Short mmCIF file of C-alpha atoms and ligand atoms in Angstrom, two decimals:
data_model
loop_
_atom_site.label_atom_id
_atom_site.label_comp_id
_atom_site.label_asym_id
_atom_site.label_seq_id
_atom_site.Cartn_x
_atom_site.Cartn_y
_atom_site.Cartn_z
CA MET A 1 -151.55 53.93 -141.56
CA ASP A 2 -148.35 53.89 -143.14
CA GLU A 3 -149.64 54.58 -146.92
CA SER A 4 -147.68 56.39 -149.62
CA LEU A 5 -149.09 59.75 -149.79
CA LYS A 6 -149.75 61.85 -153.00
CA ILE A 7 -148.43 65.11 -151.60
CA LEU A 8 -148.02 68.73 -153.04
CA VAL A 9 -145.84 71.28 -151.92
CA THR A 10 -145.92 74.79 -152.13
CA GLY A 11 -143.25 77.02 -151.23
CA CYS A 12 -140.84 74.15 -152.58
CA ARG A 13 -137.75 75.97 -153.30
CA GLY A 14 -138.20 77.72 -149.80
CA GLN A 15 -135.65 76.67 -146.85
CA LEU A 16 -138.67 74.39 -145.42
CA GLY A 17 -139.79 73.21 -149.27
CA MET A 18 -136.87 72.11 -149.98
CA ASP A 19 -136.56 69.59 -147.17
CA LEU A 20 -139.63 68.83 -146.66
CA MET A 21 -139.57 67.30 -150.66
CA ALA A 22 -136.60 65.85 -149.87
CA TYR A 23 -137.11 64.00 -146.57
CA LEU A 24 -141.22 63.08 -147.88
CA SER A 25 -139.55 61.48 -151.04
CA ASP A 26 -139.11 58.82 -149.53
CA ASN A 27 -142.18 57.31 -148.73
CA HIS A 28 -144.22 59.00 -150.96
CA GLN A 29 -145.02 60.87 -154.40
CA VAL A 30 -144.19 64.24 -154.08
CA ALA A 31 -143.94 67.10 -156.26
CA GLY A 32 -143.76 70.62 -155.49
CA ILE A 33 -144.77 74.05 -157.07
CA SER A 34 -143.33 76.92 -156.62
CA ARG A 35 -143.64 80.87 -157.32
CA MET A 36 -142.09 80.49 -160.80
CA GLU A 37 -144.59 77.96 -161.70
CA VAL A 38 -147.82 79.66 -160.40
CA SER A 39 -148.25 82.85 -157.35
CA ILE A 40 -150.07 81.93 -154.87
CA THR A 41 -152.20 85.19 -155.42
CA ASN A 42 -153.51 83.47 -158.29
CA ARG A 43 -156.49 82.03 -157.49
CA ALA A 44 -157.10 80.27 -161.24
CA GLY A 45 -153.23 79.55 -161.93
CA VAL A 46 -153.64 77.57 -158.27
CA LEU A 47 -156.58 75.58 -158.91
CA SER A 48 -155.21 74.90 -162.00
CA MET A 49 -152.05 73.72 -161.13
CA PHE A 50 -153.75 71.88 -157.84
CA LYS A 51 -156.39 69.82 -160.45
CA ALA A 52 -153.74 68.97 -163.33
CA VAL A 53 -151.25 66.71 -159.95
CA ARG A 54 -154.51 66.22 -157.56
CA PRO A 55 -152.26 65.22 -154.28
CA ASP A 56 -154.19 63.57 -151.08
CA TRP A 57 -152.61 66.44 -149.36
CA VAL A 58 -150.83 69.89 -149.81
CA ILE A 59 -148.28 70.77 -147.64
CA HIS A 60 -148.56 74.78 -148.31
CA THR A 61 -145.21 76.77 -146.94
CA ALA A 62 -145.64 79.03 -149.25
CA ALA A 63 -144.97 82.60 -147.62
CA LEU A 64 -143.47 86.12 -147.26
CA THR A 65 -141.81 85.24 -144.40
CA ASP A 66 -139.31 88.31 -143.95
CA VAL A 67 -140.54 90.13 -140.65
CA ASP A 68 -139.47 93.42 -141.69
CA GLU A 69 -140.28 93.50 -145.44
CA CYS A 70 -143.93 92.44 -144.30
CA GLU A 71 -144.29 95.40 -141.81
CA GLY A 72 -143.32 97.76 -144.11
CA LYS A 73 -146.06 96.32 -146.94
CA PRO A 74 -148.87 94.81 -144.28
CA GLY A 75 -150.86 95.08 -147.56
CA LEU A 76 -148.55 92.14 -149.70
CA ALA A 77 -148.34 90.16 -146.73
CA MET A 78 -152.24 89.90 -146.19
CA ALA A 79 -152.39 88.97 -150.40
CA VAL A 80 -150.12 86.18 -150.17
CA ASN A 81 -149.63 84.72 -146.50
CA ALA A 82 -154.18 85.28 -146.39
CA ASP A 83 -155.62 85.71 -149.45
CA GLY A 84 -153.07 83.66 -150.70
CA THR A 85 -153.47 80.85 -148.33
CA GLU A 86 -157.52 81.28 -149.31
CA ASN A 87 -156.48 80.73 -152.43
CA VAL A 88 -154.36 77.92 -151.78
CA ALA A 89 -157.83 75.75 -149.24
CA ARG A 90 -159.91 77.33 -151.84
CA ALA A 91 -158.69 75.02 -154.83
CA CYS A 92 -158.06 71.37 -151.98
CA LYS A 93 -161.70 72.46 -151.73
CA GLU A 94 -162.67 72.24 -155.00
CA ILE A 95 -160.01 69.05 -155.58
CA GLY A 96 -161.16 66.93 -152.23
CA ALA A 97 -157.22 66.83 -151.29
CA LYS A 98 -156.49 67.68 -147.39
CA LEU A 99 -154.33 70.51 -146.49
CA LEU A 100 -151.40 71.02 -144.22
CA TYR A 101 -150.56 75.69 -143.28
CA PHE A 102 -147.58 75.95 -141.65
CA SER A 103 -148.58 79.42 -139.34
CA THR A 104 -145.81 80.71 -136.53
CA ASN A 105 -145.05 81.54 -133.07
CA TYR A 106 -145.16 85.09 -133.85
CA VAL A 107 -149.11 84.86 -133.79
CA PHE A 108 -148.58 85.30 -130.13
CA ASP A 109 -147.41 88.26 -128.21
CA GLY A 110 -144.76 86.57 -125.92
CA VAL A 111 -145.61 88.02 -122.74
CA LYS A 112 -146.93 84.19 -121.90
CA GLY A 113 -144.14 83.02 -120.42
CA SER A 114 -144.28 79.88 -120.09
CA PRO A 115 -143.92 78.00 -123.40
CA TYR A 116 -147.58 78.47 -126.22
CA VAL A 117 -149.60 75.65 -126.20
CA GLU A 118 -152.77 74.82 -129.01
CA GLU A 119 -155.12 76.27 -127.22
CA ASP A 120 -153.33 79.48 -125.91
CA MET A 121 -154.97 82.98 -127.77
CA PRO A 122 -153.11 84.72 -130.35
CA ASN A 123 -152.61 87.84 -130.52
CA PRO A 124 -149.73 89.15 -133.11
CA LEU A 125 -147.53 91.95 -132.86
CA THR A 126 -146.03 91.83 -136.54
CA ALA A 127 -148.38 92.57 -140.06
CA TYR A 128 -146.55 89.58 -140.83
CA GLY A 129 -147.80 87.40 -137.69
CA ARG A 130 -151.54 89.16 -138.40
CA SER A 131 -151.01 88.26 -142.43
CA LYS A 132 -150.55 84.06 -140.65
CA GLN A 133 -152.79 84.27 -138.29
CA SER A 134 -155.35 85.79 -141.27
CA GLY A 135 -154.33 82.19 -142.82
CA GLU A 136 -155.05 80.18 -140.36
CA GLU A 137 -158.91 81.80 -140.06
CA ARG A 138 -158.73 81.19 -143.94
CA VAL A 139 -158.67 78.02 -143.71
CA ARG A 140 -160.14 77.04 -140.50
CA SER A 141 -162.94 78.80 -142.17
CA LEU A 142 -162.93 76.82 -145.53
CA LEU A 143 -161.78 72.86 -144.54
CA ASP A 144 -162.69 70.57 -142.15
CA ASP A 145 -159.69 68.43 -142.83
CA TYR A 146 -157.16 70.47 -142.06
CA VAL A 147 -154.30 70.32 -140.05
CA ILE A 148 -152.73 73.91 -139.52
CA LEU A 149 -148.22 73.46 -138.25
CA ARG A 150 -147.00 76.65 -136.08
CA ILE A 151 -143.49 76.40 -136.19
CA GLY A 152 -140.50 78.77 -135.05
CA TRP A 153 -137.30 80.06 -135.10
CA VAL A 154 -136.15 77.31 -138.07
CA TYR A 155 -133.40 76.81 -139.44
CA GLY A 156 -132.00 74.30 -142.60
CA SER A 157 -129.56 74.22 -145.07
CA TYR A 158 -131.28 75.80 -147.27
CA GLY A 159 -132.22 79.51 -147.60
CA HIS A 160 -131.79 82.25 -145.09
CA ASN A 161 -131.62 81.92 -140.75
CA PHE A 162 -130.20 82.61 -138.29
CA VAL A 163 -127.22 79.87 -137.75
CA LYS A 164 -126.05 80.45 -141.56
CA THR A 165 -126.11 84.13 -140.64
CA ILE A 166 -124.66 84.03 -137.18
CA VAL A 167 -121.29 81.37 -138.55
CA LYS A 168 -120.90 83.48 -141.33
CA LEU A 169 -120.62 87.29 -139.05
CA GLY A 170 -117.71 84.79 -136.80
CA MET A 171 -116.34 83.52 -139.76
CA GLU A 172 -115.69 87.70 -140.92
CA GLN A 173 -114.30 87.86 -137.62
CA ILE A 174 -112.27 85.34 -137.27
CA ARG A 175 -110.72 86.40 -140.58
CA ASP A 176 -110.38 89.95 -139.95
CA ARG A 177 -109.19 89.33 -136.85
CA GLU A 178 -106.14 86.77 -138.82
CA ALA A 179 -105.93 89.61 -141.09
CA GLY A 180 -105.34 91.99 -138.56
CA ARG A 181 -107.49 94.49 -139.42
CA SER A 182 -109.87 95.35 -136.98
CA ILE A 183 -113.10 93.96 -135.12
CA HIS A 184 -115.91 94.87 -133.11
CA SER A 185 -117.74 92.44 -130.80
CA LEU A 186 -121.05 90.50 -132.34
CA GLN A 187 -123.51 92.16 -130.83
CA VAL A 188 -126.72 88.69 -129.77
CA VAL A 189 -129.89 89.26 -128.54
CA SER A 190 -130.61 87.93 -125.66
CA ASP A 191 -134.28 89.16 -124.24
CA GLN A 192 -136.11 86.56 -126.74
CA ILE A 193 -136.84 83.18 -125.80
CA GLY A 194 -137.10 80.66 -128.47
CA ASN A 195 -136.94 76.79 -129.64
CA PRO A 196 -134.87 76.74 -132.32
CA THR A 197 -136.40 74.25 -134.38
CA TRP A 198 -134.16 72.36 -137.41
CA THR A 199 -136.22 71.34 -140.96
CA ILE A 200 -135.83 68.05 -141.11
CA ASP A 201 -137.08 67.71 -137.15
CA ILE A 202 -139.78 69.34 -138.78
CA ALA A 203 -140.46 67.30 -141.59
CA ARG A 204 -141.03 64.06 -140.00
CA GLN A 205 -143.14 65.31 -137.30
CA THR A 206 -144.71 66.25 -140.30
CA GLU A 207 -144.75 62.60 -141.54
CA ALA A 208 -146.22 61.36 -138.05
CA ILE A 209 -148.95 63.99 -138.54
CA LEU A 210 -150.27 63.24 -141.84
CA GLN A 211 -150.12 59.53 -140.95
CA SER A 212 -151.74 59.57 -137.68
CA GLY A 213 -155.27 60.37 -139.33
CA LEU A 214 -155.45 63.93 -136.39
CA PHE A 215 -156.97 67.30 -137.73
CA GLY A 216 -156.60 70.91 -136.31
CA LEU A 217 -154.09 72.71 -134.86
CA PHE A 218 -150.14 71.18 -133.47
CA HIS A 219 -147.36 73.26 -132.12
CA VAL A 220 -143.98 71.79 -133.50
CA ALA A 221 -140.94 72.75 -131.74
CA ALA A 222 -138.07 71.23 -130.85
CA GLU A 223 -137.58 70.29 -127.15
CA GLY A 224 -135.82 73.50 -125.09
CA GLU A 225 -135.83 76.76 -124.65
CA THR A 226 -133.21 79.10 -125.77
CA ASN A 227 -132.21 82.92 -126.79
CA TRP A 228 -130.67 83.59 -129.34
CA PHE A 229 -127.39 85.24 -127.80
CA ASP A 230 -127.09 81.71 -125.49
CA PHE A 231 -128.01 79.65 -129.03
CA THR A 232 -124.69 81.26 -130.60
CA GLN A 233 -122.48 80.56 -128.41
CA MET A 234 -123.82 77.05 -128.40
CA ILE A 235 -122.92 77.32 -131.82
CA PHE A 236 -119.00 78.53 -131.47
CA ASN A 237 -118.55 76.54 -129.38
CA SER A 238 -119.62 73.13 -130.96
CA LEU A 239 -117.83 74.45 -134.29
CA GLU A 240 -114.68 75.49 -132.48
CA MET A 241 -115.01 79.00 -132.65
CA LYS A 242 -113.55 81.48 -131.22
CA VAL A 243 -115.96 84.72 -131.68
CA ILE A 244 -116.04 87.87 -129.73
CA CYS A 245 -119.31 88.68 -129.48
CA ASP A 246 -121.21 90.62 -126.25
CA PRO A 247 -125.60 90.46 -125.34
CA CYS A 248 -127.43 93.35 -126.80
CA THR A 249 -131.37 93.91 -125.88
CA THR A 250 -134.06 93.61 -128.23
CA ASP A 251 -134.27 97.28 -128.50
CA GLN A 252 -130.72 98.03 -128.83
CA PHE A 253 -130.52 95.65 -132.16
CA GLY A 254 -133.51 97.54 -134.00
CA GLN A 255 -135.43 95.62 -136.14
CA PRO A 256 -138.15 97.05 -137.95
CA ALA A 257 -140.90 94.99 -136.61
CA PRO A 258 -141.61 93.75 -133.36
CA ARG A 259 -140.47 90.50 -131.85
CA PRO A 260 -142.18 89.14 -129.39
CA ARG A 261 -140.11 88.17 -126.22
CA TYR A 262 -141.49 84.78 -125.59
CA SER A 263 -142.28 82.48 -127.82
CA ALA A 264 -141.89 78.95 -127.45
CA LEU A 265 -144.08 76.53 -128.04
CA ALA A 266 -145.49 73.48 -126.33
CA ASN A 267 -145.63 69.93 -128.40
CA ARG A 268 -148.76 69.48 -126.12
CA ARG A 269 -150.88 67.80 -128.74
CA CYS A 270 -148.26 65.33 -130.47
CA THR A 271 -147.29 64.60 -126.93
CA GLU A 272 -150.79 63.64 -125.30
CA ALA A 273 -151.24 61.99 -129.23
CA GLY A 274 -148.18 59.76 -128.90
CA ILE A 275 -146.85 61.16 -131.72
CA ASN A 276 -144.38 63.67 -130.88
CA ARG A 277 -140.93 62.96 -132.49
CA MET A 278 -139.04 66.11 -132.08
CA SER A 279 -135.29 66.27 -130.68
CA ASN A 280 -134.05 68.44 -128.53
CA TYR A 281 -132.99 71.13 -129.63
CA ARG A 282 -129.32 71.40 -128.65
CA ALA A 283 -128.82 67.58 -130.23
CA ALA A 284 -130.77 68.74 -133.52
CA VAL A 285 -128.32 71.74 -134.08
CA GLU A 286 -125.32 69.31 -132.88
CA GLU A 287 -126.34 67.60 -135.52
CA PHE A 288 -127.05 69.76 -137.64
CA LEU A 289 -123.39 71.69 -137.70
CA LYS A 290 -121.80 68.56 -137.93
CA ILE A 291 -123.08 67.25 -141.23
CA HIS A 292 -122.85 71.19 -142.71
CA ARG A 293 -119.64 72.17 -141.00
CA GLU A 294 -117.29 72.05 -144.06
CA SER A 295 -120.20 74.41 -146.14
CA LEU A 296 -120.67 77.12 -143.24
CA CYS A 297 -116.81 77.67 -142.31
CA GLY A 298 -116.37 77.40 -145.79
N1 LIG B 301 -138.27 80.32 -141.04
C1 LIG B 301 -139.15 80.36 -140.19
O1 LIG B 301 -138.52 80.24 -139.08
C2 LIG B 301 -140.58 80.29 -139.58
C3 LIG B 301 -140.63 79.92 -138.37
C4 LIG B 301 -142.36 79.96 -138.08
C5 LIG B 301 -143.08 79.63 -139.48
N2 LIG B 301 -142.67 80.28 -140.94
C6 LIG B 301 -143.77 79.38 -141.70
O2 LIG B 301 -143.15 77.90 -142.31
C7 LIG B 301 -143.23 78.48 -143.77
C8 LIG B 301 -141.78 78.36 -144.59
O3 LIG B 301 -141.24 79.02 -144.06
P1 LIG B 301 -139.69 79.12 -145.16
O4 LIG B 301 -138.52 79.25 -143.88
O5 LIG B 301 -139.58 77.88 -145.95
O6 LIG B 301 -139.49 80.52 -145.14
P2 LIG B 301 -139.28 80.64 -147.29
O7 LIG B 301 -137.07 79.96 -147.63
O8 LIG B 301 -138.55 82.34 -147.36
O9 LIG B 301 -139.73 80.33 -148.23
C9 LIG B 301 -140.50 80.75 -148.55
C10 LIG B 301 -141.16 80.53 -149.73
O10 LIG B 301 -142.56 81.21 -150.72
C11 LIG B 301 -142.20 81.09 -151.97
N3 LIG B 301 -143.61 82.87 -151.79
C12 LIG B 301 -143.34 84.15 -151.51
N4 LIG B 301 -144.86 84.64 -152.32
C13 LIG B 301 -145.05 83.84 -153.10
C14 LIG B 301 -146.25 83.48 -153.68
N5 LIG B 301 -146.48 85.09 -153.74
N6 LIG B 301 -146.51 82.81 -155.09
C15 LIG B 301 -145.61 81.77 -154.62
N7 LIG B 301 -144.92 82.02 -153.55
C16 LIG B 301 -144.33 82.74 -152.69
C17 LIG B 301 -140.53 82.05 -152.09
O11 LIG B 301 -140.24 82.27 -152.98
P3 LIG B 301 -138.99 82.99 -153.79
O12 LIG B 301 -137.94 82.65 -153.06
O13 LIG B 301 -139.35 83.24 -154.88
O14 LIG B 301 -139.44 84.30 -153.07
C18 LIG B 301 -140.31 81.25 -149.99
O15 LIG B 301 -140.04 79.68 -151.69
C19 LIG B 301 -143.94 79.69 -144.07
O16 LIG B 301 -145.64 80.27 -144.31
C20 LIG B 301 -143.60 80.50 -143.25
O17 LIG B 301 -144.24 81.24 -141.89
C21 LIG B 301 -141.43 79.91 -140.65
#
C-alpha cells in the first residue's frame, strides 16, 4: 500500500518535525503547524487548523521536551503533553483523521536491564515521562485508528541534541588548547544506556509504518545500544577530534530530573511485521557525521 498520503505534522519546526516534513514530502502531500500558528493547548484553534487541512494522517510531534524544565513545571508538562495531545486526538476524531503520536523511552523506569518491548509496563520516573504516558492514554481512549511510536535519544540536524552539544564542547576544548588557555576534561555520563537514534531513520520507519496499515504501539530505535560516554568517544574518533574526556556517573553529573539508567528499546513489533527499517546506531551516526561534519565542526 504505497499510496501518497495527505499528512499534517504538529511541531513542524522542532528537531524531528523538520526532518519528517522534509523526508515525507518526497512521496506525500505534507503540511505542518508550529506553535507560531497555534498552541496545541488551544482546543478550538487545533480543530480549526485540522479542518482547514483535512489530512488523512496527523503526525503529532509537538511537545514540551526539556526533561528538566518539565520536572520544574509538571503542570505545564501535563497541559502540553497530555491535555495538548488530547486536543489533537479529539480534533482527529472530529475530522476522521488517523493519528500517529510520538512518545518516549522515558515512560520506563530503567530497571529492566534488557531492551524494552512494547508489552513492558511503563513506570515513568519524571514529570516528562508521566505527561507523555498520559498522552498515550488519551490517544488510546479516544481513537481506534492510532499509532503510538516510542523513540529515545534522538539527534538530527535541527534543534538541540546530544551529538551537536558534545561536538560543540569538544571543539571549544580544542580551541582553548590551541590558544594556550587552560582546559578541563569533558565529563560524560557512562551509566545511562540507550539507543542514539537519527531523525532520518525515524522518518523512514514512520513512513513504513504508515504504509503498513498496522495500528497500535511500536518501539522505534536504532539497533544496538551504548552509553553516553562510549558514544562520545565514537563521535570524537569518527571526527578525528582529540578531546580529553572522562566518564562520570549520573549522580556526579547532577541533572534536576532523574534519568532511567537503562532505556534501550527493542524494535520487536516492526521486526515481527517485517517492516523494521532501523540502522545500527554506529552506521547511522557515521552517516550523520559525514553529512554534517563541516557545520558541526565549523
Ligand atoms: N528528542 C528526543 O530525544 C526525544 C526522545 C523521546 C521522545 N521524543 C518525542 O519526540 C517528539 C519530537 O521531539 P523533538 O526532539 O523534535 O523535540 P523539539 O525539537 O523540542 O520539538 C518539539 C516542538 O514542539 C513545539 N511545541 C512545544 N509546545 C508547544 C505547544 N504548546 N503548541 C504547539 N507546539 C509546541 C516546540 O515549539 P517551540 O520550538 O516553539 O518550543 C517544538 O518545535 C516529542 O513528542 C518528544 O516527546 C523526543
